[in-house]
């Protein structure tokens, strides 16, 4: 079994999603905050936004949906969790192996020497933060137009291709290449089950679209 999660799984933990009512991309323009160009133009502005998001996420705890995915990992001999989320709530819930397609908001990377390190300081004492080498640090996330972490998409495709059941939870399924895992799994023969509060770009193509909150439906699936 493989699972692909998106921002919707953390919605019941109080973390805003990107699209839809109250979504971050309703109030902010992604090209001003989530691209390498935006960061080169104004690192302080980008870091202030990430600092604000880190503060919001730091107050949140995993919900029943995250916890149900830990139980699935324990019960299923072959289980892969693939997430588009950068919030770290799957780690906090206790999943062992997580393919974080879009990186991790709790890591930083040096734009100069390439060092990559964990950092959970909230709020950040200095914005923008710097590396020990003096270089400017950036959030350890994937921005629009950037490639996914080395080899991770291959690993995710391998899991999606081998799965009998591919569970898609709380994603609008419009951001690529992550969304391509859904047809990939289907063509490889998986039964695709979607859990979402609303119909999405892929609802009509899946084997079973369950409509409702992940925190309620995932524990029921167990
Ligand atoms: P979106 O904000 O695009 O979609 C969130 C989905 O969750 C929507 O389809 C909602 O209907 C659904 N949803 C909301 N509450 C839910 C709940 N309680 N239970 C189940 N579903 C719920 O978020 P993503 O699809 O994750 O990229 O967005 C993909 C990427 O776009 C993100 O990883 C981020 C963003 O720009 C990067 O940061 C690179």
PDB file of C-alpha atoms and ligand atoms in Angstrom:
ATOM      1  CA  UNK A   1       0.000   0.000   0.000  1.00  0.00           C
ATOM      2  CA  UNK A   2       1.138   3.531  -0.731  1.00  0.00           C
ATOM      3  CA  UNK A   3      -0.355   6.811   0.427  1.00  0.00           C
ATOM      4  CA  UNK A   4      -0.022  10.300  -1.028  1.00  0.00           C
ATOM      5  CA  UNK A   5      -0.979  13.125   1.314  1.00  0.00           C
ATOM      6  CA  UNK A   6      -1.462  16.848   0.800  1.00  0.00           C
ATOM      7  CA  UNK A   7      -2.269  19.896   2.884  1.00  0.00           C
ATOM      8  CA  UNK A   8      -5.807  18.622   3.619  1.00  0.00           C
ATOM      9  CA  UNK A   9      -4.542  16.010   6.077  1.00  0.00           C
ATOM     10  CA  UNK A  10      -3.177  18.790   8.294  1.00  0.00           C
ATOM     11  CA  UNK A  11      -6.274  21.009   7.965  1.00  0.00           C
ATOM     12  CA  UNK A  12      -7.862  19.475  11.076  1.00  0.00           C
ATOM     13  CA  UNK A  13      -4.658  20.307  12.974  1.00  0.00           C
ATOM     14  CA  UNK A  14      -5.361  23.969  12.195  1.00  0.00           C
ATOM     15  CA  UNK A  15      -2.816  24.434   9.390  1.00  0.00           C
ATOM     16  CA  UNK A  16      -4.217  26.334   6.399  1.00  0.00           C
ATOM     17  CA  UNK A  17      -4.259  24.583   3.015  1.00  0.00           C
ATOM     18  CA  UNK A  18      -3.056  26.328  -0.177  1.00  0.00           C
ATOM     19  CA  UNK A  19      -6.147  26.302  -2.376  1.00  0.00           C
ATOM     20  CA  UNK A  20      -9.831  26.564  -1.549  1.00  0.00           C
ATOM     21  CA  UNK A  21     -11.550  28.540   1.232  1.00  0.00           C
ATOM     22  CA  UNK A  22      -8.986  30.111   3.616  1.00  0.00           C
ATOM     23  CA  UNK A  23      -6.133  28.768   1.457  1.00  0.00           C
ATOM     24  CA  UNK A  24      -2.724  30.483   1.550  1.00  0.00           C
ATOM     25  CA  UNK A  25      -2.744  31.082  -2.214  1.00  0.00           C
ATOM     26  CA  UNK A  26      -5.980  33.111  -1.853  1.00  0.00           C
ATOM     27  CA  UNK A  27      -4.123  35.819   0.072  1.00  0.00           C
ATOM     28  CA  UNK A  28      -0.587  35.444  -1.229  1.00  0.00           C
ATOM     29  CA  UNK A  29       0.906  35.076  -4.674  1.00  0.00           C
ATOM     30  CA  UNK A  30       3.075  31.962  -4.917  1.00  0.00           C
ATOM     31  CA  UNK A  31       5.447  33.691  -7.346  1.00  0.00           C
ATOM     32  CA  UNK A  32       6.176  36.359  -4.677  1.00  0.00           C
ATOM     33  CA  UNK A  33       6.904  33.878  -1.880  1.00  0.00           C
ATOM     34  CA  UNK A  34       7.592  30.386  -3.167  1.00  0.00           C
ATOM     35  CA  UNK A  35      10.056  30.691  -6.037  1.00  0.00           C
ATOM     36  CA  UNK A  36      13.848  30.987  -6.229  1.00  0.00           C
ATOM     37  CA  UNK A  37      13.345  34.326  -8.037  1.00  0.00           C
ATOM     38  CA  UNK A  38      11.271  35.722  -5.144  1.00  0.00           C
ATOM     39  CA  UNK A  39      13.974  34.633  -2.695  1.00  0.00           C
ATOM     40  CA  UNK A  40      16.746  36.219  -4.760  1.00  0.00           C
ATOM     41  CA  UNK A  41      14.710  39.442  -4.943  1.00  0.00           C
ATOM     42  CA  UNK A  42      13.760  39.673  -1.267  1.00  0.00           C
ATOM     43  CA  UNK A  43      15.075  36.966   1.077  1.00  0.00           C
ATOM     44  CA  UNK A  44      13.788  38.843   4.126  1.00  0.00           C
ATOM     45  CA  UNK A  45      10.180  38.896   2.846  1.00  0.00           C
ATOM     46  CA  UNK A  46      10.289  35.203   1.968  1.00  0.00           C
ATOM     47  CA  UNK A  47      11.811  34.282   5.344  1.00  0.00           C
ATOM     48  CA  UNK A  48       9.228  36.397   7.197  1.00  0.00           C
ATOM     49  CA  UNK A  49       6.497  34.370   5.527  1.00  0.00           C
ATOM     50  CA  UNK A  50       8.233  31.080   6.353  1.00  0.00           C
ATOM     51  CA  UNK A  51       8.826  32.254   9.927  1.00  0.00           C
ATOM     52  CA  UNK A  52       5.087  32.991  10.233  1.00  0.00           C
ATOM     53  CA  UNK A  53       4.221  29.568   8.845  1.00  0.00           C
ATOM     54  CA  UNK A  54       6.729  27.863  11.176  1.00  0.00           C
ATOM     55  CA  UNK A  55       5.093  29.651  14.127  1.00  0.00           C
ATOM     56  CA  UNK A  56       1.635  28.438  13.061  1.00  0.00           C
ATOM     57  CA  UNK A  57       2.845  24.877  12.470  1.00  0.00           C
ATOM     58  CA  UNK A  58       4.763  24.781  15.777  1.00  0.00           C
ATOM     59  CA  UNK A  59       1.448  25.257  17.614  1.00  0.00           C
ATOM     60  CA  UNK A  60      -0.202  22.360  15.755  1.00  0.00           C
ATOM     61  CA  UNK A  61      -0.310  18.687  16.716  1.00  0.00           C
ATOM     62  CA  UNK A  62      -0.952  15.619  14.557  1.00  0.00           C
ATOM     63  CA  UNK A  63      -4.633  14.691  14.257  1.00  0.00           C
ATOM     64  CA  UNK A  64      -6.525  11.390  14.020  1.00  0.00           C
ATOM     65  CA  UNK A  65      -5.780  11.211  10.278  1.00  0.00           C
ATOM     66  CA  UNK A  66      -2.005  11.372  10.813  1.00  0.00           C
ATOM     67  CA  UNK A  67      -2.289   8.799  13.604  1.00  0.00           C
ATOM     68  CA  UNK A  68      -4.291   6.408  11.415  1.00  0.00           C
ATOM     69  CA  UNK A  69      -1.444   6.462   8.853  1.00  0.00           C
ATOM     70  CA  UNK A  70       0.985   5.401  11.605  1.00  0.00           C
ATOM     71  CA  UNK A  71      -1.291   2.434  12.353  1.00  0.00           C
ATOM     72  CA  UNK A  72      -1.368   1.547   8.648  1.00  0.00           C
ATOM     73  CA  UNK A  73       2.441   1.593   8.530  1.00  0.00           C
ATOM     74  CA  UNK A  74       2.521  -0.772  11.532  1.00  0.00           C
ATOM     75  CA  UNK A  75      -0.093  -3.135  10.082  1.00  0.00           C
ATOM     76  CA  UNK A  76       0.875  -3.272   6.416  1.00  0.00           C
ATOM     77  CA  UNK A  77       4.064  -5.158   5.535  1.00  0.00           C
ATOM     78  CA  UNK A  78       4.756  -2.988   2.481  1.00  0.00           C
ATOM     79  CA  UNK A  79       3.722   0.571   3.151  1.00  0.00           C
ATOM     80  CA  UNK A  80       5.070   3.815   1.737  1.00  0.00           C
ATOM     81  CA  UNK A  81       4.023   7.265   2.850  1.00  0.00           C
ATOM     82  CA  UNK A  82       4.551   9.987   0.261  1.00  0.00           C
ATOM     83  CA  UNK A  83       3.711  13.544   1.249  1.00  0.00           C
ATOM     84  CA  UNK A  84       3.633  16.950  -0.379  1.00  0.00           C
ATOM     85  CA  UNK A  85       3.522  18.532   3.078  1.00  0.00           C
ATOM     86  CA  UNK A  86       6.483  20.293   4.622  1.00  0.00           C
ATOM     87  CA  UNK A  87       4.951  20.655   8.112  1.00  0.00           C
ATOM     88  CA  UNK A  88       6.566  17.628   9.774  1.00  0.00           C
ATOM     89  CA  UNK A  89       3.303  16.384  11.331  1.00  0.00           C
ATOM     90  CA  UNK A  90       3.731  12.892   9.847  1.00  0.00           C
ATOM     91  CA  UNK A  91       7.122  12.704  11.648  1.00  0.00           C
ATOM     92  CA  UNK A  92       5.575  13.943  14.897  1.00  0.00           C
ATOM     93  CA  UNK A  93       2.748  11.385  14.602  1.00  0.00           C
ATOM     94  CA  UNK A  94       5.375   8.646  14.345  1.00  0.00           C
ATOM     95  CA  UNK A  95       5.578   7.422  10.748  1.00  0.00           C
ATOM     96  CA  UNK A  96       9.004   5.884  10.184  1.00  0.00           C
ATOM     97  CA  UNK A  97       9.750   6.447   6.542  1.00  0.00           C
ATOM     98  CA  UNK A  98       8.322   9.453   4.745  1.00  0.00           C
ATOM     99  CA  UNK A  99       9.063  10.527   1.168  1.00  0.00           C
ATOM    100  CA  UNK A 100       8.852  14.305   1.513  1.00  0.00           C
ATOM    101  CA  UNK A 101       8.459  15.376  -2.100  1.00  0.00           C
ATOM    102  CA  UNK A 102       8.438  19.090  -1.267  1.00  0.00           C
ATOM    103  CA  UNK A 103      11.059  19.077   1.478  1.00  0.00           C
ATOM    104  CA  UNK A 104      10.758  20.069   5.113  1.00  0.00           C
ATOM    105  CA  UNK A 105      10.029  23.488   6.619  1.00  0.00           C
ATOM    106  CA  UNK A 106      12.127  22.441   9.656  1.00  0.00           C
ATOM    107  CA  UNK A 107      15.324  22.196   7.623  1.00  0.00           C
ATOM    108  CA  UNK A 108      17.535  24.891   6.149  1.00  0.00           C
ATOM    109  CA  UNK A 109      19.974  24.824   3.291  1.00  0.00           C
ATOM    110  CA  UNK A 110      22.941  27.085   2.574  1.00  0.00           C
ATOM    111  CA  UNK A 111      22.743  28.898  -0.755  1.00  0.00           C
ATOM    112  CA  UNK A 112      26.548  29.152  -0.689  1.00  0.00           C
ATOM    113  CA  UNK A 113      28.094  25.889   0.526  1.00  0.00           C
ATOM    114  CA  UNK A 114      25.049  23.605   0.124  1.00  0.00           C
ATOM    115  CA  UNK A 115      25.002  22.476   3.802  1.00  0.00           C
ATOM    116  CA  UNK A 116      21.622  21.153   4.915  1.00  0.00           C
ATOM    117  CA  UNK A 117      20.615  21.097   8.581  1.00  0.00           C
ATOM    118  CA  UNK A 118      17.579  20.792  10.887  1.00  0.00           C
ATOM    119  CA  UNK A 119      16.367  23.960  12.604  1.00  0.00           C
ATOM    120  CA  UNK A 120      13.262  24.192  14.807  1.00  0.00           C
ATOM    121  CA  UNK A 121      13.801  27.693  16.273  1.00  0.00           C
ATOM    122  CA  UNK A 122      10.489  29.583  16.512  1.00  0.00           C
ATOM    123  CA  UNK A 123      10.486  32.492  16.035  1.00  0.00           C
ATOM    124  CA  UNK A 124      13.761  32.764  14.164  1.00  0.00           C
ATOM    125  CA  UNK A 125      16.170  34.963  16.153  1.00  0.00           C
ATOM    126  CA  UNK A 126      17.477  36.644  12.999  1.00  0.00           C
ATOM    127  CA  UNK A 127      15.834  37.040   9.604  1.00  0.00           C
ATOM    128  CA  UNK A 128      17.192  36.073   7.148  1.00  0.00           C
ATOM    129  CA  UNK A 129      19.163  33.264   8.853  1.00  0.00           C
ATOM    130  CA  UNK A 130      22.712  32.398   7.799  1.00  0.00           C
ATOM    131  CA  UNK A 131      24.849  29.275   7.601  1.00  0.00           C
ATOM    132  CA  UNK A 132      27.959  28.743   9.769  1.00  0.00           C
ATOM    133  CA  UNK A 133      29.982  29.501   6.600  1.00  0.00           C
ATOM    134  CA  UNK A 134      28.399  32.962   6.426  1.00  0.00           C
ATOM    135  CA  UNK A 135      26.240  32.144   3.390  1.00  0.00           C
ATOM    136  CA  UNK A 136      22.545  32.976   3.215  1.00  0.00           C
ATOM    137  CA  UNK A 137      20.284  30.128   4.373  1.00  0.00           C
ATOM    138  CA  UNK A 138      17.058  29.213   2.577  1.00  0.00           C
ATOM    139  CA  UNK A 139      14.120  27.081   3.720  1.00  0.00           C
ATOM    140  CA  UNK A 140      14.646  23.374   3.015  1.00  0.00           C
ATOM    141  CA  UNK A 141      11.580  23.209   0.813  1.00  0.00           C
ATOM    142  CA  UNK A 142      10.938  22.813  -2.902  1.00  0.00           C
ATOM    143  CA  UNK A 143       9.720  25.964  -4.619  1.00  0.00           C
ATOM    144  CA  UNK A 144       7.741  26.261  -7.842  1.00  0.00           C
ATOM    145  CA  UNK A 145       9.962  25.549 -10.829  1.00  0.00           C
ATOM    146  CA  UNK A 146      12.509  23.605  -8.769  1.00  0.00           C
ATOM    147  CA  UNK A 147      13.267  19.898  -9.130  1.00  0.00           C
ATOM    148  CA  UNK A 148      12.237  17.499  -6.355  1.00  0.00           C
ATOM    149  CA  UNK A 149      14.961  16.116  -4.050  1.00  0.00           C
ATOM    150  CA  UNK A 150      17.316  13.753  -5.920  1.00  0.00           C
ATOM    151  CA  UNK A 151      15.837  10.344  -6.682  1.00  0.00           C
ATOM    152  CA  UNK A 152      12.721  10.884  -4.577  1.00  0.00           C
ATOM    153  CA  UNK A 153      10.221  10.890  -7.429  1.00  0.00           C
ATOM    154  CA  UNK A 154      11.704   7.605  -8.680  1.00  0.00           C
ATOM    155  CA  UNK A 155      11.282   6.091  -5.230  1.00  0.00           C
ATOM    156  CA  UNK A 156       7.698   7.382  -5.019  1.00  0.00           C
ATOM    157  CA  UNK A 157       6.918   5.987  -8.487  1.00  0.00           C
ATOM    158  CA  UNK A 158       8.380   2.656  -7.492  1.00  0.00           C
ATOM    159  CA  UNK A 159       6.084   2.525  -4.444  1.00  0.00           C
ATOM    160  CA  UNK A 160       3.038   3.711  -6.419  1.00  0.00           C
ATOM    161  CA  UNK A 161       3.758   1.167  -9.153  1.00  0.00           C
ATOM    162  CA  UNK A 162       4.069  -1.721  -6.697  1.00  0.00           C
ATOM    163  CA  UNK A 163       1.044  -0.870  -4.547  1.00  0.00           C
ATOM    164  CA  UNK A 164      -2.224  -2.807  -4.639  1.00  0.00           C
ATOM    165  CA  UNK A 165      -3.969   0.131  -3.016  1.00  0.00           C
ATOM    166  CA  UNK A 166      -2.985   3.767  -3.547  1.00  0.00           C
ATOM    167  CA  UNK A 167      -4.606   6.118  -1.067  1.00  0.00           C
ATOM    168  CA  UNK A 168      -4.772   9.823  -1.949  1.00  0.00           C
ATOM    169  CA  UNK A 169      -5.566  12.038   1.036  1.00  0.00           C
ATOM    170  CA  UNK A 170      -6.271  15.772   1.208  1.00  0.00           C
ATOM    171  CA  UNK A 171      -4.670  16.969  -2.001  1.00  0.00           C
ATOM    172  CA  UNK A 172      -6.181  19.016  -4.801  1.00  0.00           C
ATOM    173  CA  UNK A 173      -3.970  16.915  -7.139  1.00  0.00           C
ATOM    174  CA  UNK A 174      -3.031  19.846  -9.361  1.00  0.00           C
ATOM    175  CA  UNK A 175       0.672  20.239  -8.524  1.00  0.00           C
ATOM    176  CA  UNK A 176       3.080  18.201 -10.654  1.00  0.00           C
ATOM    177  CA  UNK A 177       4.986  15.965 -10.618  1.00  0.00           C
ATOM    178  CA  UNK A 178       3.355  14.815  -7.327  1.00  0.00           C
ATOM    179  CA  UNK A 179      -0.104  14.544  -8.917  1.00  0.00           C
ATOM    180  CA  UNK A 180       1.255  12.303 -11.681  1.00  0.00           C
ATOM    181  CA  UNK A 181       1.649   9.518  -9.094  1.00  0.00           C
ATOM    182  CA  UNK A 182      -2.127   9.031  -9.143  1.00  0.00           C
ATOM    183  CA  UNK A 183      -2.478   7.979 -12.830  1.00  0.00           C
ATOM    184  CA  UNK A 184       0.887   6.220 -12.484  1.00  0.00           C
ATOM    185  CA  UNK A 185      -0.461   3.982  -9.691  1.00  0.00           C
ATOM    186  CA  UNK A 186      -3.726   3.392 -11.546  1.00  0.00           C
ATOM    187  CA  UNK A 187      -2.020   2.367 -14.769  1.00  0.00           C
ATOM    188  CA  UNK A 188       0.222   0.001 -12.804  1.00  0.00           C
ATOM    189  CA  UNK A 189      -2.903  -1.730 -11.488  1.00  0.00           C
ATOM    190  CA  UNK A 190      -3.485  -0.198  -8.053  1.00  0.00           C
ATOM    191  CA  UNK A 191      -6.955   0.444  -6.714  1.00  0.00           C
ATOM    192  CA  UNK A 192      -6.957   4.196  -6.122  1.00  0.00           C
ATOM    193  CA  UNK A 193      -8.954   5.481  -3.167  1.00  0.00           C
ATOM    194  CA  UNK A 194      -9.327   9.208  -2.556  1.00  0.00           C
ATOM    195  CA  UNK A 195     -10.235  10.909   0.709  1.00  0.00           C
ATOM    196  CA  UNK A 196     -11.093  14.583   0.399  1.00  0.00           C
ATOM    197  CA  UNK A 197     -13.728  16.960   1.715  1.00  0.00           C
ATOM    198  CA  UNK A 198     -14.433  18.048  -1.880  1.00  0.00           C
ATOM    199  CA  UNK A 199     -14.329  16.606  -5.393  1.00  0.00           C
ATOM    200  CA  UNK A 200     -10.903  17.197  -6.981  1.00  0.00           C
ATOM    201  CA  UNK A 201      -9.169  17.112 -10.358  1.00  0.00           C
ATOM    202  CA  UNK A 202      -8.851  13.310 -10.039  1.00  0.00           C
ATOM    203  CA  UNK A 203     -12.093  12.288  -8.285  1.00  0.00           C
ATOM    204  CA  UNK A 204     -13.715  11.141 -11.517  1.00  0.00           C
ATOM    205  CA  UNK A 205     -10.721   8.946 -12.392  1.00  0.00           C
ATOM    206  CA  UNK A 206     -10.251   7.055  -9.093  1.00  0.00           C
ATOM    207  CA  UNK A 207     -11.791   3.717  -8.121  1.00  0.00           C
ATOM    208  CA  UNK A 208     -13.368   5.123  -4.987  1.00  0.00           C
ATOM    209  CA  UNK A 209     -13.781   8.750  -3.942  1.00  0.00           C
ATOM    210  CA  UNK A 210     -14.687   9.088  -0.269  1.00  0.00           C
ATOM    211  CA  UNK A 211     -15.938  12.536   0.619  1.00  0.00           C
ATOM    212  CA  UNK A 212     -15.273  13.769   4.158  1.00  0.00           C
ATOM    213  CA  UNK A 213     -12.555  14.916   6.561  1.00  0.00           C
ATOM    214  CA  UNK A 214      -9.396  12.769   6.688  1.00  0.00           C
ATOM    215  CA  UNK A 215      -9.435  12.821  10.503  1.00  0.00           C
ATOM    216  CA  UNK A 216     -12.781  11.037  10.466  1.00  0.00           C
ATOM    217  CA  UNK A 217     -12.503   8.773   7.422  1.00  0.00           C
ATOM    218  CA  UNK A 218      -8.934   7.448   7.861  1.00  0.00           C
ATOM    219  CA  UNK A 219      -9.584   5.969  11.341  1.00  0.00           C
ATOM    220  CA  UNK A 220     -12.731   4.334   9.909  1.00  0.00           C
ATOM    221  CA  UNK A 221     -10.677   2.715   7.123  1.00  0.00           C
ATOM    222  CA  UNK A 222      -8.575   0.939   9.770  1.00  0.00           C
TER     223      UNK A 222
HETATM  224  P1  LIG B   1      -4.198  22.181  -1.679  1.00  0.00           P
HETATM  225  O1  LIG B   1      -4.416  23.337  -0.767  1.00  0.00           O
HETATM  226  O2  LIG B   1      -4.061  22.458  -3.120  1.00  0.00           O
HETATM  227  O3  LIG B   1      -5.376  21.141  -1.503  1.00  0.00           O
HETATM  228  C1  LIG B   1      -5.810  20.735  -0.231  1.00  0.00           C
HETATM  229  C2  LIG B   1      -6.909  19.720  -0.443  1.00  0.00           C
HETATM  230  O4  LIG B   1      -7.309  19.236   0.830  1.00  0.00           O
HETATM  231  C3  LIG B   1      -8.169  20.261  -1.132  1.00  0.00           C
HETATM  232  O5  LIG B   1      -8.528  19.412  -2.189  1.00  0.00           O
HETATM  233  C4  LIG B   1      -9.223  20.251  -0.012  1.00  0.00           C
HETATM  234  O6  LIG B   1     -10.519  19.975  -0.521  1.00  0.00           O
HETATM  235  C5  LIG B   1      -8.716  19.123   0.860  1.00  0.00           C
HETATM  236  N1  LIG B   1      -9.100  19.176   2.283  1.00  0.00           N
HETATM  237  C6  LIG B   1      -9.264  20.258   3.080  1.00  0.00           C
HETATM  238  N2  LIG B   1      -9.563  19.891   4.328  1.00  0.00           N
HETATM  239  C7  LIG B   1      -9.571  18.540   4.347  1.00  0.00           C
HETATM  240  C8  LIG B   1      -9.808  17.553   5.348  1.00  0.00           C
HETATM  241  N3  LIG B   1     -10.081  17.888   6.613  1.00  0.00           N
HETATM  242  N4  LIG B   1      -9.753  16.238   4.998  1.00  0.00           N
HETATM  243  C9  LIG B   1      -9.479  15.883   3.707  1.00  0.00           C
HETATM  244  N5  LIG B   1      -9.257  16.768   2.718  1.00  0.00           N
HETATM  245  C10 LIG B   1      -9.289  18.075   3.027  1.00  0.00           C
HETATM  246  O7  LIG B   1      -2.929  21.385  -1.097  1.00  0.00           O
HETATM  247  P2  LIG B   1      -1.977  20.344  -1.843  1.00  0.00           P
HETATM  248  O8  LIG B   1      -2.719  19.526  -2.823  1.00  0.00           O
HETATM  249  O9  LIG B   1      -1.205  19.658  -0.784  1.00  0.00           O
HETATM  250  O10 LIG B   1       3.651  23.074  -2.866  1.00  0.00           O
HETATM  251  O11 LIG B   1      -1.018  21.334  -2.604  1.00  0.00           O
HETATM  252  C11 LIG B   1       0.049  20.831  -3.330  1.00  0.00           C
HETATM  253  C12 LIG B   1       1.228  21.773  -3.252  1.00  0.00           C
HETATM  254  O12 LIG B   1       0.822  23.090  -3.641  1.00  0.00           O
HETATM  255  C13 LIG B   1       1.795  21.976  -1.875  1.00  0.00           C
HETATM  256  O13 LIG B   1       2.689  20.940  -1.481  1.00  0.00           O
HETATM  257  C14 LIG B   1       2.512  23.268  -2.000  1.00  0.00           C
HETATM  258  C15 LIG B   1       1.440  24.041  -2.739  1.00  0.00           C
HETATM  259  O14 LIG B   1       1.864  25.122  -3.452  1.00  0.00           O
HETATM  260  C16 LIG B   1       4.838  23.489  -2.507  1.00  0.00           C
HETATM  261  O15 LIG B   1       5.063  23.994  -1.432  1.00  0.00           O
HETATM  262  C17 LIG B   1       5.896  23.242  -3.541  1.00  0.00           C
END
